[in-house]
Amino acid sequence: MTTTKSLESTQNQLSQEDSTEGASLPKADWGLRVAAYIYDALAATLLGFIAYVILGGDNTWLLVFEIFFLFNFCIGWKLGQTIGMWPLKIKVVTIDGKPLGWGRVIWRYIAFTISLFSIIGMVWILFDKQKQGLHDKLAKTYVIKINSI
């Protein structure tokens, strides 16, 4: 019984230390995050336009969207950055400052989609002390500035 309580106490303490470490990282503000979304949208649009000119056809936009989505989702978010985050030097990490695993990437994407369509989840960033959107809270992530680390 005492050993179990001691183990739980140690785990709680480690968990709090991890959270404190992540909480102290410099957070990306709403403006930087919106700029990253705009960069992502512009990159996808540019790719779509180039593909449409070269390949032609109505399905080109769908193909480009799928490729861009897969790149940002599978590669970009796994590395912590989308194409739009890279030039702005921001990235997504867990609340303990570690890289995201696949499960968290998938959950954050689902939560991001909900946040985006509800608008409230995105506006939340403006009022949250840790600059987290609803999707960040649900996925237990932060978007941090990497140029100041």
PDB file of C-alpha atoms in Angstrom:
ATOM      1  CA  MET A   1       0.000   0.000   0.000  1.00  0.00           C
ATOM      2  CA  THR A   2       2.751   2.437   0.970  1.00  0.00           C
ATOM      3  CA  THR A   3       4.767   1.467  -2.095  1.00  0.00           C
ATOM      4  CA  THR A   4       1.774   2.119  -4.353  1.00  0.00           C
ATOM      5  CA  LYS A   5       1.200   5.562  -2.804  1.00  0.00           C
ATOM      6  CA  SER A   6       4.896   6.338  -3.127  1.00  0.00           C
ATOM      7  CA  LEU A   7       4.902   5.272  -6.785  1.00  0.00           C
ATOM      8  CA  GLU A   8       1.787   7.362  -7.524  1.00  0.00           C
ATOM      9  CA  SER A   9       3.337  10.347  -5.742  1.00  0.00           C
ATOM     10  CA  THR A  10       6.527  10.015  -7.794  1.00  0.00           C
ATOM     11  CA  GLN A  11       4.549   9.730 -11.051  1.00  0.00           C
ATOM     12  CA  ASN A  12       2.485  12.817 -10.162  1.00  0.00           C
ATOM     13  CA  GLN A  13       5.635  14.739  -9.326  1.00  0.00           C
ATOM     14  CA  LEU A  14       7.285  13.771 -12.627  1.00  0.00           C
ATOM     15  CA  SER A  15       4.113  14.679 -14.496  1.00  0.00           C
ATOM     16  CA  GLN A  16       4.037  18.104 -12.831  1.00  0.00           C
ATOM     17  CA  GLU A  17       7.724  18.661 -13.629  1.00  0.00           C
ATOM     18  CA  ASP A  18       7.124  17.791 -17.287  1.00  0.00           C
ATOM     19  CA  SER A  19       4.149  20.124 -17.484  1.00  0.00           C
ATOM     20  CA  THR A  20       6.130  22.923 -15.848  1.00  0.00           C
ATOM     21  CA  GLU A  21       8.923  22.451 -18.380  1.00  0.00           C
ATOM     22  CA  GLY A  22       6.500  22.734 -21.292  1.00  0.00           C
ATOM     23  CA  ALA A  23       4.629  25.620 -19.705  1.00  0.00           C
ATOM     24  CA  SER A  24       7.823  27.675 -19.549  1.00  0.00           C
ATOM     25  CA  LEU A  25       8.562  27.368 -23.276  1.00  0.00           C
ATOM     26  CA  PRO A  26       8.012  30.576 -25.327  1.00  0.00           C
ATOM     27  CA  LYS A  27       4.565  30.277 -26.939  1.00  0.00           C
ATOM     28  CA  ALA A  28       3.612  31.380 -30.436  1.00  0.00           C
ATOM     29  CA  ASP A  29       0.919  34.041 -30.348  1.00  0.00           C
ATOM     30  CA  TRP A  30      -2.299  34.094 -32.356  1.00  0.00           C
ATOM     31  CA  GLY A  31      -0.815  36.296 -35.103  1.00  0.00           C
ATOM     32  CA  LEU A  32       2.093  33.934 -35.794  1.00  0.00           C
ATOM     33  CA  ARG A  33      -0.239  30.966 -35.875  1.00  0.00           C
ATOM     34  CA  VAL A  34      -2.651  32.666 -38.293  1.00  0.00           C
ATOM     35  CA  ALA A  35       0.308  33.670 -40.466  1.00  0.00           C
ATOM     36  CA  ALA A  36       1.369  29.983 -40.562  1.00  0.00           C
ATOM     37  CA  TYR A  37      -2.144  28.968 -41.664  1.00  0.00           C
ATOM     38  CA  ILE A  38      -2.006  31.637 -44.389  1.00  0.00           C
ATOM     39  CA  TYR A  39       1.422  30.383 -45.540  1.00  0.00           C
ATOM     40  CA  ASP A  40      -0.009  26.849 -45.681  1.00  0.00           C
ATOM     41  CA  ALA A  41      -3.012  28.006 -47.707  1.00  0.00           C
ATOM     42  CA  LEU A  42      -0.826  30.029 -50.101  1.00  0.00           C
ATOM     43  CA  ALA A  43       1.554  27.100 -50.583  1.00  0.00           C
ATOM     44  CA  ALA A  44      -1.349  24.756 -51.347  1.00  0.00           C
ATOM     45  CA  THR A  45      -2.878  27.287 -53.744  1.00  0.00           C
ATOM     46  CA  LEU A  46       0.430  27.857 -55.536  1.00  0.00           C
ATOM     47  CA  LEU A  47       0.996  24.116 -55.867  1.00  0.00           C
ATOM     48  CA  GLY A  48      -2.551  23.713 -57.152  1.00  0.00           C
ATOM     49  CA  PHE A  49      -2.124  26.463 -59.716  1.00  0.00           C
ATOM     50  CA  ILE A  50       1.179  25.066 -60.992  1.00  0.00           C
ATOM     51  CA  ALA A  51      -0.265  21.547 -61.205  1.00  0.00           C
ATOM     52  CA  TYR A  52      -3.358  22.851 -62.988  1.00  0.00           C
ATOM     53  CA  VAL A  53      -1.244  24.702 -65.568  1.00  0.00           C
ATOM     54  CA  ILE A  54       1.061  21.728 -66.144  1.00  0.00           C
ATOM     55  CA  LEU A  55      -1.425  18.855 -65.881  1.00  0.00           C
ATOM     56  CA  GLY A  56      -4.711  20.591 -66.630  1.00  0.00           C
ATOM     57  CA  GLY A  57      -8.025  19.082 -65.708  1.00  0.00           C
ATOM     58  CA  ASP A  58     -10.577  19.640 -63.001  1.00  0.00           C
ATOM     59  CA  ASN A  59      -9.276  16.957 -60.638  1.00  0.00           C
ATOM     60  CA  THR A  60      -5.869  18.579 -60.308  1.00  0.00           C
ATOM     61  CA  TRP A  61      -6.936  20.705 -57.324  1.00  0.00           C
ATOM     62  CA  LEU A  62      -8.151  17.631 -55.470  1.00  0.00           C
ATOM     63  CA  LEU A  63      -4.879  15.822 -56.137  1.00  0.00           C
ATOM     64  CA  VAL A  64      -2.818  18.777 -54.924  1.00  0.00           C
ATOM     65  CA  PHE A  65      -4.971  19.136 -51.802  1.00  0.00           C
ATOM     66  CA  GLU A  66      -4.481  15.447 -51.002  1.00  0.00           C
ATOM     67  CA  ILE A  67      -0.720  15.633 -51.505  1.00  0.00           C
ATOM     68  CA  PHE A  68      -0.443  18.835 -49.476  1.00  0.00           C
ATOM     69  CA  PHE A  69      -2.621  17.377 -46.719  1.00  0.00           C
ATOM     70  CA  LEU A  70      -0.549  14.195 -46.560  1.00  0.00           C
ATOM     71  CA  PHE A  71       2.691  16.180 -46.473  1.00  0.00           C
ATOM     72  CA  ASN A  72       1.534  18.507 -43.705  1.00  0.00           C
ATOM     73  CA  PHE A  73      -0.169  15.759 -41.740  1.00  0.00           C
ATOM     74  CA  CYS A  74       2.251  12.856 -42.056  1.00  0.00           C
ATOM     75  CA  ILE A  75       5.543  14.661 -42.372  1.00  0.00           C
ATOM     76  CA  GLY A  76       5.029  18.216 -41.197  1.00  0.00           C
ATOM     77  CA  TRP A  77       3.089  17.569 -38.027  1.00  0.00           C
ATOM     78  CA  LYS A  78       5.146  14.492 -37.160  1.00  0.00           C
ATOM     79  CA  LEU A  79       8.201  16.771 -37.240  1.00  0.00           C
ATOM     80  CA  GLY A  80       6.250  19.418 -35.362  1.00  0.00           C
ATOM     81  CA  GLN A  81       5.972  21.901 -38.227  1.00  0.00           C
ATOM     82  CA  THR A  82       3.846  22.484 -41.293  1.00  0.00           C
ATOM     83  CA  ILE A  83       5.204  24.279 -44.349  1.00  0.00           C
ATOM     84  CA  GLY A  84       3.744  27.501 -42.957  1.00  0.00           C
ATOM     85  CA  MET A  85       5.288  27.060 -39.511  1.00  0.00           C
ATOM     86  CA  TRP A  86       8.800  26.479 -40.808  1.00  0.00           C
ATOM     87  CA  PRO A  87       9.669  30.039 -42.000  1.00  0.00           C
ATOM     88  CA  LEU A  88       8.008  31.518 -38.898  1.00  0.00           C
ATOM     89  CA  LYS A  89      10.110  29.327 -36.614  1.00  0.00           C
ATOM     90  CA  ILE A  90       7.243  27.841 -34.644  1.00  0.00           C
ATOM     91  CA  LYS A  91       6.426  24.218 -33.941  1.00  0.00           C
ATOM     92  CA  VAL A  92       4.026  21.970 -32.067  1.00  0.00           C
ATOM     93  CA  VAL A  93       5.213  20.038 -29.010  1.00  0.00           C
ATOM     94  CA  THR A  94       3.533  18.126 -26.202  1.00  0.00           C
ATOM     95  CA  ILE A  95       2.856  19.997 -22.971  1.00  0.00           C
ATOM     96  CA  ASP A  96       6.080  18.513 -21.615  1.00  0.00           C
ATOM     97  CA  GLY A  97       8.052  19.926 -24.552  1.00  0.00           C
ATOM     98  CA  LYS A  98       8.537  16.645 -26.413  1.00  0.00           C
ATOM     99  CA  PRO A  99       7.800  15.797 -30.084  1.00  0.00           C
ATOM    100  CA  LEU A 100       4.335  14.527 -30.928  1.00  0.00           C
ATOM    101  CA  GLY A 101       3.695  10.819 -31.403  1.00  0.00           C
ATOM    102  CA  TRP A 102       1.389   9.526 -34.138  1.00  0.00           C
ATOM    103  CA  GLY A 103      -1.583   9.124 -31.822  1.00  0.00           C
ATOM    104  CA  ARG A 104      -1.341  12.709 -30.633  1.00  0.00           C
ATOM    105  CA  VAL A 105      -0.849  13.950 -34.202  1.00  0.00           C
ATOM    106  CA  ILE A 106      -4.062  12.239 -35.281  1.00  0.00           C
ATOM    107  CA  TRP A 107      -6.001  13.446 -32.232  1.00  0.00           C
ATOM    108  CA  ARG A 108      -4.718  17.024 -32.666  1.00  0.00           C
ATOM    109  CA  TYR A 109      -5.737  17.023 -36.320  1.00  0.00           C
ATOM    110  CA  ILE A 110      -9.264  15.875 -35.439  1.00  0.00           C
ATOM    111  CA  ALA A 111      -9.467  18.466 -32.654  1.00  0.00           C
ATOM    112  CA  PHE A 112      -8.032  21.140 -34.993  1.00  0.00           C
ATOM    113  CA  THR A 113     -10.753  20.428 -37.544  1.00  0.00           C
ATOM    114  CA  ILE A 114     -13.397  20.853 -34.844  1.00  0.00           C
ATOM    115  CA  SER A 115     -11.727  24.055 -33.598  1.00  0.00           C
ATOM    116  CA  LEU A 116     -11.521  25.486 -37.091  1.00  0.00           C
ATOM    117  CA  PHE A 117     -15.171  24.902 -37.891  1.00  0.00           C
ATOM    118  CA  SER A 118     -16.406  26.039 -34.480  1.00  0.00           C
ATOM    119  CA  ILE A 119     -14.319  29.256 -34.626  1.00  0.00           C
ATOM    120  CA  ILE A 120     -14.408  29.366 -30.807  1.00  0.00           C
ATOM    121  CA  GLY A 121     -11.512  26.917 -30.653  1.00  0.00           C
ATOM    122  CA  MET A 122      -9.344  29.252 -32.706  1.00  0.00           C
ATOM    123  CA  VAL A 123     -10.381  32.452 -30.898  1.00  0.00           C
ATOM    124  CA  TRP A 124      -9.639  30.711 -27.610  1.00  0.00           C
ATOM    125  CA  ILE A 125      -5.922  31.265 -28.327  1.00  0.00           C
ATOM    126  CA  LEU A 126      -6.387  35.016 -27.865  1.00  0.00           C
ATOM    127  CA  PHE A 127      -7.599  34.659 -24.282  1.00  0.00           C
ATOM    128  CA  ASP A 128      -5.692  31.648 -23.006  1.00  0.00           C
ATOM    129  CA  LYS A 129      -2.683  32.292 -20.727  1.00  0.00           C
ATOM    130  CA  GLN A 130      -0.708  29.486 -22.415  1.00  0.00           C
ATOM    131  CA  LYS A 131      -1.856  30.604 -25.913  1.00  0.00           C
ATOM    132  CA  GLN A 132      -3.524  27.242 -26.548  1.00  0.00           C
ATOM    133  CA  GLY A 133      -6.478  26.747 -28.832  1.00  0.00           C
ATOM    134  CA  LEU A 134      -9.189  24.248 -27.987  1.00  0.00           C
ATOM    135  CA  HIS A 135      -7.389  21.694 -30.163  1.00  0.00           C
ATOM    136  CA  ASP A 136      -4.148  22.267 -28.219  1.00  0.00           C
ATOM    137  CA  LYS A 137      -5.943  21.785 -24.908  1.00  0.00           C
ATOM    138  CA  LEU A 138      -7.618  18.576 -26.109  1.00  0.00           C
ATOM    139  CA  ALA A 139      -4.384  17.177 -27.559  1.00  0.00           C
ATOM    140  CA  LYS A 140      -2.226  18.515 -24.699  1.00  0.00           C
ATOM    141  CA  THR A 141       0.079  20.475 -26.990  1.00  0.00           C
ATOM    142  CA  TYR A 142       1.686  23.896 -27.255  1.00  0.00           C
ATOM    143  CA  VAL A 143       2.781  25.814 -30.326  1.00  0.00           C
ATOM    144  CA  ILE A 144       6.145  27.273 -29.387  1.00  0.00           C
ATOM    145  CA  LYS A 145       8.670  29.708 -30.834  1.00  0.00           C
ATOM    146  CA  ILE A 146      11.839  27.807 -31.667  1.00  0.00           C
ATOM    147  CA  ASN A 147      14.032  30.797 -32.475  1.00  0.00           C
ATOM    148  CA  SER A 148      14.089  31.802 -28.806  1.00  0.00           C
ATOM    149  CA  ILE A 149      15.023  28.426 -27.339  1.00  0.00           C
TER     150      ILE A 149
END
